[in-house]
PDB file of C-alpha atoms in Angstrom:
ATOM      1  CA  MET A   1     -33.901 -39.046  -1.594  1.00 57.00           C
ATOM      2  CA  LYS A   2     -30.417 -39.115  -3.515  1.00 64.00           C
ATOM      3  CA  LYS A   3     -30.872 -35.098  -4.135  1.00 66.00           C
ATOM      4  CA  ILE A   4     -31.686 -34.633  -0.144  1.00 63.00           C
ATOM      5  CA  THR A   5     -29.065 -36.706   0.831  1.00 59.00           C
ATOM      6  CA  LYS A   6     -26.176 -34.974  -1.506  1.00 59.00           C
ATOM      7  CA  THR A   7     -27.959 -31.414  -0.305  1.00 58.00           C
ATOM      8  CA  LEU A   8     -27.485 -32.141   3.357  1.00 53.00           C
ATOM      9  CA  LEU A   9     -24.046 -33.799   2.693  1.00 53.00           C
ATOM     10  CA  ILE A  10     -22.982 -30.524   0.996  1.00 59.00           C
ATOM     11  CA  THR A  11     -24.310 -28.237   3.744  1.00 56.00           C
ATOM     12  CA  ALA A  12     -22.801 -30.290   6.392  1.00 53.00           C
ATOM     13  CA  THR A  13     -19.159 -30.334   4.607  1.00 55.00           C
ATOM     14  CA  SER A  14     -19.718 -26.494   4.431  1.00 55.00           C
ATOM     15  CA  LEU A  15     -20.448 -25.789   7.888  1.00 52.00           C
ATOM     16  CA  LEU A  16     -17.490 -27.787   8.997  1.00 50.00           C
ATOM     17  CA  THR A  17     -15.388 -26.416   6.546  1.00 52.00           C
ATOM     18  CA  PHE A  18     -16.372 -22.893   7.859  1.00 51.00           C
ATOM     19  CA  GLN A  19     -15.957 -23.695  11.616  1.00 52.00           C
ATOM     20  CA  SER A  20     -12.893 -25.314  11.269  1.00 48.00           C
ATOM     21  CA  CYS A  21     -11.069 -22.594   9.346  1.00 49.00           C
ATOM     22  CA  ASP A  22      -8.504 -20.625  12.167  1.00 49.00           C
ATOM     23  CA  SER A  23      -9.275 -16.890  11.051  1.00 52.00           C
ATOM     24  CA  GLN A  24      -7.126 -14.225  12.654  1.00 58.00           C
ATOM     25  CA  LYS A  25      -8.718 -10.907  13.349  1.00 67.00           C
ATOM     26  CA  VAL A  26      -7.081  -8.330  11.526  1.00 71.00           C
ATOM     27  CA  VAL A  27      -6.786  -5.068  13.481  1.00 85.00           C
ATOM     28  CA  VAL A  28      -6.815  -2.079  10.993  1.00 91.00           C
ATOM     29  CA  ASN A  29      -5.461   1.483  11.835  1.00 93.00           C
ATOM     30  CA  ARG A  30      -3.842   0.401  15.046  1.00 94.00           C
ATOM     31  CA  GLU A  31      -2.428   3.143  17.164  1.00 93.00           C
ATOM     32  CA  VAL A  32       0.270   2.875  19.983  1.00 93.00           C
ATOM     33  CA  GLU A  33       1.843   5.435  22.193  1.00 92.00           C
ATOM     34  CA  THR A  34       5.652   5.182  22.674  1.00 90.00           C
ATOM     35  CA  THR A  35       7.884   6.644  24.995  1.00 91.00           C
ATOM     36  CA  ASN A  36      10.279   8.540  22.461  1.00 89.00           C
ATOM     37  CA  ASP A  37       8.037   8.974  19.536  1.00 88.00           C
ATOM     38  CA  GLY A  38       5.025   9.865  20.852  1.00 90.00           C
ATOM     39  CA  LYS A  39       2.021   8.239  18.915  1.00 94.00           C
ATOM     40  CA  MET A  40       2.746   5.921  16.279  1.00 96.00           C
ATOM     41  CA  LEU A  41       0.516   3.839  13.738  1.00 97.00           C
ATOM     42  CA  LEU A  42       1.144   0.502  13.421  1.00 97.00           C
ATOM     43  CA  GLY A  43       0.167  -2.457  10.724  1.00 97.00           C
ATOM     44  CA  THR A  44      -2.456  -2.244   8.369  1.00 97.00           C
ATOM     45  CA  GLN A  45      -3.685   1.337   7.675  1.00 97.00           C
ATOM     46  CA  THR A  46      -6.218   3.494   6.053  1.00 96.00           C
ATOM     47  CA  LYS A  47      -4.898   6.636   4.349  1.00 94.00           C
ATOM     48  CA  ASN A  48      -7.995   8.359   6.460  1.00 95.00           C
ATOM     49  CA  GLN A  49      -5.371   7.763   9.675  1.00 96.00           C
ATOM     50  CA  PHE A  50      -3.174  10.513   8.241  1.00 97.00           C
ATOM     51  CA  GLN A  51      -6.040  13.052   8.155  1.00 95.00           C
ATOM     52  CA  LYS A  52      -6.035  12.790  12.042  1.00 96.00           C
ATOM     53  CA  ALA A  53      -3.912  14.183  14.723  1.00 95.00           C
ATOM     54  CA  PRO A  54      -0.925  14.001  15.050  1.00 96.00           C
ATOM     55  CA  TYR A  55      -0.272  12.665  11.557  1.00 97.00           C
ATOM     56  CA  SER A  56      -2.550  15.565  10.176  1.00 97.00           C
ATOM     57  CA  ASP A  57       0.295  17.887  11.233  1.00 96.00           C
ATOM     58  CA  TRP A  58       2.676  16.805   8.435  1.00 97.00           C
ATOM     59  CA  TYR A  59       0.397  15.106   6.255  1.00 98.00           C
ATOM     60  CA  VAL A  60      -2.212  17.831   5.145  1.00 97.00           C
ATOM     61  CA  LYS A  61       0.621  20.801   4.440  1.00 97.00           C
ATOM     62  CA  GLU A  62       2.645  18.351   2.210  1.00 97.00           C
ATOM     63  CA  HIS A  63      -0.650  16.802   0.434  1.00 98.00           C
ATOM     64  CA  ASP A  64      -1.930  20.276  -0.172  1.00 97.00           C
ATOM     65  CA  GLU A  65       1.615  22.390  -1.253  1.00 97.00           C
ATOM     66  CA  TYR A  66       2.623  19.290  -3.379  1.00 97.00           C
ATOM     67  CA  ALA A  67       2.419  20.500  -7.181  1.00 97.00           C
ATOM     68  CA  ILE A  68       1.508  17.320  -9.213  1.00 97.00           C
ATOM     69  CA  ASP A  69       3.394  16.712 -12.669  1.00 96.00           C
ATOM     70  CA  GLN A  70       0.141  16.420 -14.495  1.00 97.00           C
ATOM     71  CA  LYS A  71       1.701  15.338 -17.800  1.00 97.00           C
ATOM     72  CA  THR A  72       3.327  12.297 -16.041  1.00 97.00           C
ATOM     73  CA  VAL A  73      -0.060  11.513 -14.309  1.00 97.00           C
ATOM     74  CA  ASP A  74      -1.595  11.431 -17.790  1.00 97.00           C
ATOM     75  CA  GLU A  75       0.737   9.190 -19.040  1.00 97.00           C
ATOM     76  CA  LEU A  76       0.347   6.877 -15.748  1.00 97.00           C
ATOM     77  CA  LYS A  77      -3.081   7.041 -16.888  1.00 96.00           C
ATOM     78  CA  LYS A  78      -2.188   5.607 -20.163  1.00 96.00           C
ATOM     79  CA  GLU A  79      -0.107   2.729 -18.692  1.00 95.00           C
ATOM     80  CA  LYS A  80      -3.202   1.501 -16.652  1.00 95.00           C
ATOM     81  CA  LEU A  81      -1.650   2.310 -13.182  1.00 96.00           C
ATOM     82  CA  ASN A  82      -5.043   1.760 -11.708  1.00 96.00           C
ATOM     83  CA  SER A  83      -4.817  -2.111 -12.827  1.00 95.00           C
ATOM     84  CA  TYR A  84      -1.774  -2.597 -10.417  1.00 97.00           C
ATOM     85  CA  GLY A  85      -1.473  -3.187  -6.834  1.00 98.00           C
ATOM     86  CA  ILE A  86       0.693  -0.824  -4.739  1.00 98.00           C
ATOM     87  CA  THR A  87       1.694  -1.702  -1.102  1.00 98.00           C
ATOM     88  CA  LEU A  88       3.300   1.111   0.704  1.00 98.00           C
ATOM     89  CA  VAL A  89       5.388   0.734   3.906  1.00 98.00           C
ATOM     90  CA  MET A  90       6.028   3.539   6.003  1.00 98.00           C
ATOM     91  CA  GLY A  91       6.563   4.923   9.583  1.00 98.00           C
ATOM     92  CA  THR A  92       4.552   7.823  11.023  1.00 97.00           C
ATOM     93  CA  TRP A  93       8.101   8.422  12.764  1.00 96.00           C
ATOM     94  CA  CYS A  94       9.940   8.994   9.542  1.00 97.00           C
ATOM     95  CA  GLU A  95      10.686  12.201   7.873  1.00 97.00           C
ATOM     96  CA  ASP A  96      10.992  10.639   4.448  1.00 98.00           C
ATOM     97  CA  SER A  97       7.538   9.223   4.830  1.00 98.00           C
ATOM     98  CA  HIS A  98       5.914  12.534   6.015  1.00 98.00           C
ATOM     99  CA  ARG A  99       7.147  14.072   2.740  1.00 98.00           C
ATOM    100  CA  GLU A 100       6.501  11.144   0.262  1.00 98.00           C
ATOM    101  CA  VAL A 101       3.366   9.445   1.704  1.00 98.00           C
ATOM    102  CA  PRO A 102       0.981  12.806   1.135  1.00 98.00           C
ATOM    103  CA  ARG A 103       2.582  13.184  -2.367  1.00 98.00           C
ATOM    104  CA  LEU A 104       1.845   9.742  -3.179  1.00 98.00           C
ATOM    105  CA  MET A 105      -1.592   9.529  -1.665  1.00 98.00           C
ATOM    106  CA  LYS A 106      -2.393  12.911  -3.708  1.00 98.00           C
ATOM    107  CA  ILE A 107      -1.262  11.539  -6.957  1.00 98.00           C
ATOM    108  CA  LEU A 108      -3.429   8.521  -6.796  1.00 98.00           C
ATOM    109  CA  GLU A 109      -6.203  10.566  -5.677  1.00 97.00           C
ATOM    110  CA  SER A 110      -5.862  12.688  -8.893  1.00 97.00           C
ATOM    111  CA  MET A 111      -5.844   9.278 -10.917  1.00 96.00           C
ATOM    112  CA  ASN A 112      -8.844   8.045  -8.895  1.00 96.00           C
ATOM    113  CA  PHE A 113      -6.550   4.978  -7.933  1.00 97.00           C
ATOM    114  CA  PRO A 114      -8.747   2.366  -6.241  1.00 97.00           C
ATOM    115  CA  GLU A 115      -8.262   2.294  -2.488  1.00 94.00           C
ATOM    116  CA  GLN A 116      -8.960  -1.461  -2.284  1.00 96.00           C
ATOM    117  CA  LYS A 117      -5.771  -1.611  -4.463  1.00 97.00           C
ATOM    118  CA  LEU A 118      -3.567   0.333  -1.812  1.00 98.00           C
ATOM    119  CA  LYS A 119      -2.004  -1.398   1.267  1.00 98.00           C
ATOM    120  CA  ILE A 120      -0.847   0.374   3.613  1.00 98.00           C
ATOM    121  CA  ILE A 121       1.693  -0.812   6.249  1.00 98.00           C
ATOM    122  CA  ALA A 122       3.011   1.131   9.406  1.00 98.00           C
ATOM    123  CA  VAL A 123       5.964  -0.005  10.865  1.00 98.00           C
ATOM    124  CA  ASN A 124       8.246   1.088  14.178  1.00 96.00           C
ATOM    125  CA  ARG A 125      12.111   2.010  13.952  1.00 96.00           C
ATOM    126  CA  LYS A 126      12.760  -1.914  13.516  1.00 96.00           C
ATOM    127  CA  LYS A 127      10.861  -1.760  10.306  1.00 97.00           C
ATOM    128  CA  GLU A 128       8.472  -4.220  12.054  1.00 96.00           C
ATOM    129  CA  ALA A 129       4.385  -4.075  11.951  1.00 96.00           C
ATOM    130  CA  PRO A 130       2.764  -6.289  15.086  1.00 93.00           C
ATOM    131  CA  ASN A 131       1.736  -8.871  12.954  1.00 92.00           C
ATOM    132  CA  GLY A 132       4.406  -9.455  10.625  1.00 93.00           C
ATOM    133  CA  GLU A 133       2.550  -7.464   7.848  1.00 93.00           C
ATOM    134  CA  GLU A 134       6.132  -6.330   6.179  1.00 94.00           C
ATOM    135  CA  GLY A 135       7.883  -9.502   6.888  1.00 91.00           C
ATOM    136  CA  VAL A 136       7.242 -10.700   2.979  1.00 94.00           C
ATOM    137  CA  TYR A 137       8.422  -7.305   1.738  1.00 96.00           C
ATOM    138  CA  ASN A 138      12.173  -7.413   3.281  1.00 95.00           C
ATOM    139  CA  ILE A 139      11.875  -3.588   4.216  1.00 97.00           C
ATOM    140  CA  GLN A 140      15.290  -1.851   4.796  1.00 96.00           C
ATOM    141  CA  ARG A 141      14.214   1.778   4.524  1.00 97.00           C
ATOM    142  CA  VAL A 142      10.632   3.566   4.475  1.00 98.00           C
ATOM    143  CA  PRO A 143       8.720   4.837   2.693  1.00 98.00           C
ATOM    144  CA  THR A 144       9.011   1.632   0.479  1.00 98.00           C
ATOM    145  CA  ILE A 145       6.336   1.933  -2.471  1.00 98.00           C
ATOM    146  CA  ILE A 146       6.275  -1.346  -3.936  1.00 98.00           C
ATOM    147  CA  VAL A 147       4.085  -1.837  -7.482  1.00 98.00           C
ATOM    148  CA  GLN A 148       2.727  -5.079  -8.237  1.00 97.00           C
ATOM    149  CA  LYS A 149       1.021  -6.812 -10.789  1.00 94.00           C
ATOM    150  CA  TYR A 150      -0.884 -10.038 -10.762  1.00 90.00           C
ATOM    151  CA  GLY A 151       0.489 -10.144  -7.266  1.00 90.00           C
ATOM    152  CA  LYS A 152       4.383 -10.202  -8.252  1.00 94.00           C
ATOM    153  CA  GLU A 153       6.331  -7.280  -7.467  1.00 96.00           C
ATOM    154  CA  ILE A 154       7.539  -5.518 -10.654  1.00 96.00           C
ATOM    155  CA  GLY A 155       9.576  -2.618  -8.707  1.00 97.00           C
ATOM    156  CA  ARG A 156       9.745  -0.356  -5.838  1.00 98.00           C
ATOM    157  CA  ILE A 157      10.688   3.355  -4.721  1.00 98.00           C
ATOM    158  CA  ILE A 158      12.769   3.076  -1.678  1.00 98.00           C
ATOM    159  CA  GLU A 159      12.951   6.096   0.652  1.00 97.00           C
ATOM    160  CA  TYR A 160      12.602   8.823  -2.024  1.00 96.00           C
ATOM    161  CA  PRO A 161      12.136   9.024  -5.870  1.00 97.00           C
ATOM    162  CA  THR A 162      15.552   8.820  -7.962  1.00 97.00           C
ATOM    163  CA  THR A 163      14.011  11.133 -10.470  1.00 96.00           C
ATOM    164  CA  GLY A 164      12.940  13.562  -7.624  1.00 95.00           C
ATOM    165  CA  TYR A 165       9.220  12.905  -8.521  1.00 96.00           C
ATOM    166  CA  LEU A 166       7.072   9.995  -7.263  1.00 97.00           C
ATOM    167  CA  GLU A 167       4.901  10.291 -10.408  1.00 97.00           C
ATOM    168  CA  ARG A 168       8.174   9.779 -12.627  1.00 97.00           C
ATOM    169  CA  ASP A 169       9.539   7.072 -10.729  1.00 98.00           C
ATOM    170  CA  LEU A 170       6.073   5.238 -11.024  1.00 98.00           C
ATOM    171  CA  LEU A 171       5.934   6.096 -14.834  1.00 97.00           C
ATOM    172  CA  GLU A 172       9.583   4.385 -15.282  1.00 97.00           C
ATOM    173  CA  ILE A 173       8.526   1.396 -13.202  1.00 97.00           C
ATOM    174  CA  LEU A 174       5.525   0.594 -15.406  1.00 96.00           C
ATOM    175  CA  LYS A 175       7.164   1.451 -18.791  1.00 94.00           C
ATOM    176  CA  LYS A 176       9.902  -1.287 -17.770  1.00 92.00           C
ATOM    177  CA  ASP A 177       6.952  -4.043 -17.046  1.00 89.00           C
ATOM    178  CA  ASN A 178       6.461  -6.715 -19.735  1.00 80.00           C
ATOM    179  CA  THR A 179       5.106  -8.784 -17.250  1.00 69.00           C
ATOM    180  CA  THR A 180       2.255 -11.026 -18.516  1.00 64.00           C
ATOM    181  CA  LEU A 181      -0.035 -13.335 -16.764  1.00 58.00           C
ATOM    182  CA  LYS A 182       1.730 -16.365 -18.823  1.00 59.00           C
ATOM    183  CA  ASP A 183       4.810 -15.410 -17.501  1.00 59.00           C
ATOM    184  CA  LEU A 184       3.570 -15.943 -13.936  1.00 53.00           C
ATOM    185  CA  LEU A 185       2.216 -18.955 -14.574  1.00 58.00           C
ATOM    186  CA  LYS A 186       5.228 -20.738 -15.792  1.00 57.00           C
TER     187      LYS A 186
END
C-alpha cells in the first residue's frame, strides 16, 4: 500500500510541476518586412535561413568564394573548438555580417562543428532581437562571435577579425583559454 501511495504522490507532484511551468514559445527563423531594409531576420535563427532568398544573394557567393586557411583549421581541431559553444549575433542588413557570417559557417562546416553548439541571433539596427535574446551579451556592433566554455564567455570577435582571418582569431581565443570547470565552480 505504501508503494502505491508513494507512486501516486510522485505522479501527482510531477503533473502539477509540469502544469505550473510557464513555458515561453520560442519562435525560430522569424522574418519581418521592413520599410527601409526589406526582409530581415530577427531573433533565434538556423543557418539554413541564409540559403533562402533574399539572404542567399550575399551568403552563397561569400561562402563559396572564401578560401579557408586549412592549417589553422587543423589547429582549431587540435584545440577542440568542437567542445566549445559559439553564439553569433548578426544583422541581415549589415555589410560586415554579409562578409563574416558565410565565412564563419564555412569554417565550422569544414570542422563538422555540432550545429546544436551554435546559437545564431539576428538583430535589428538597434542591435535588438524580439525576445531580448541578445540582452545578456552587451552587443555594440555586429557581427559579434562569442566563444564560450562551460557557458562562460572566453573571447569574442567583433565586426571583423583582427588578424584578417576568422579562423586565426578563433585559434587565438582558444590558445588564451585556460578555463577549467573547477575555475567556474569557484
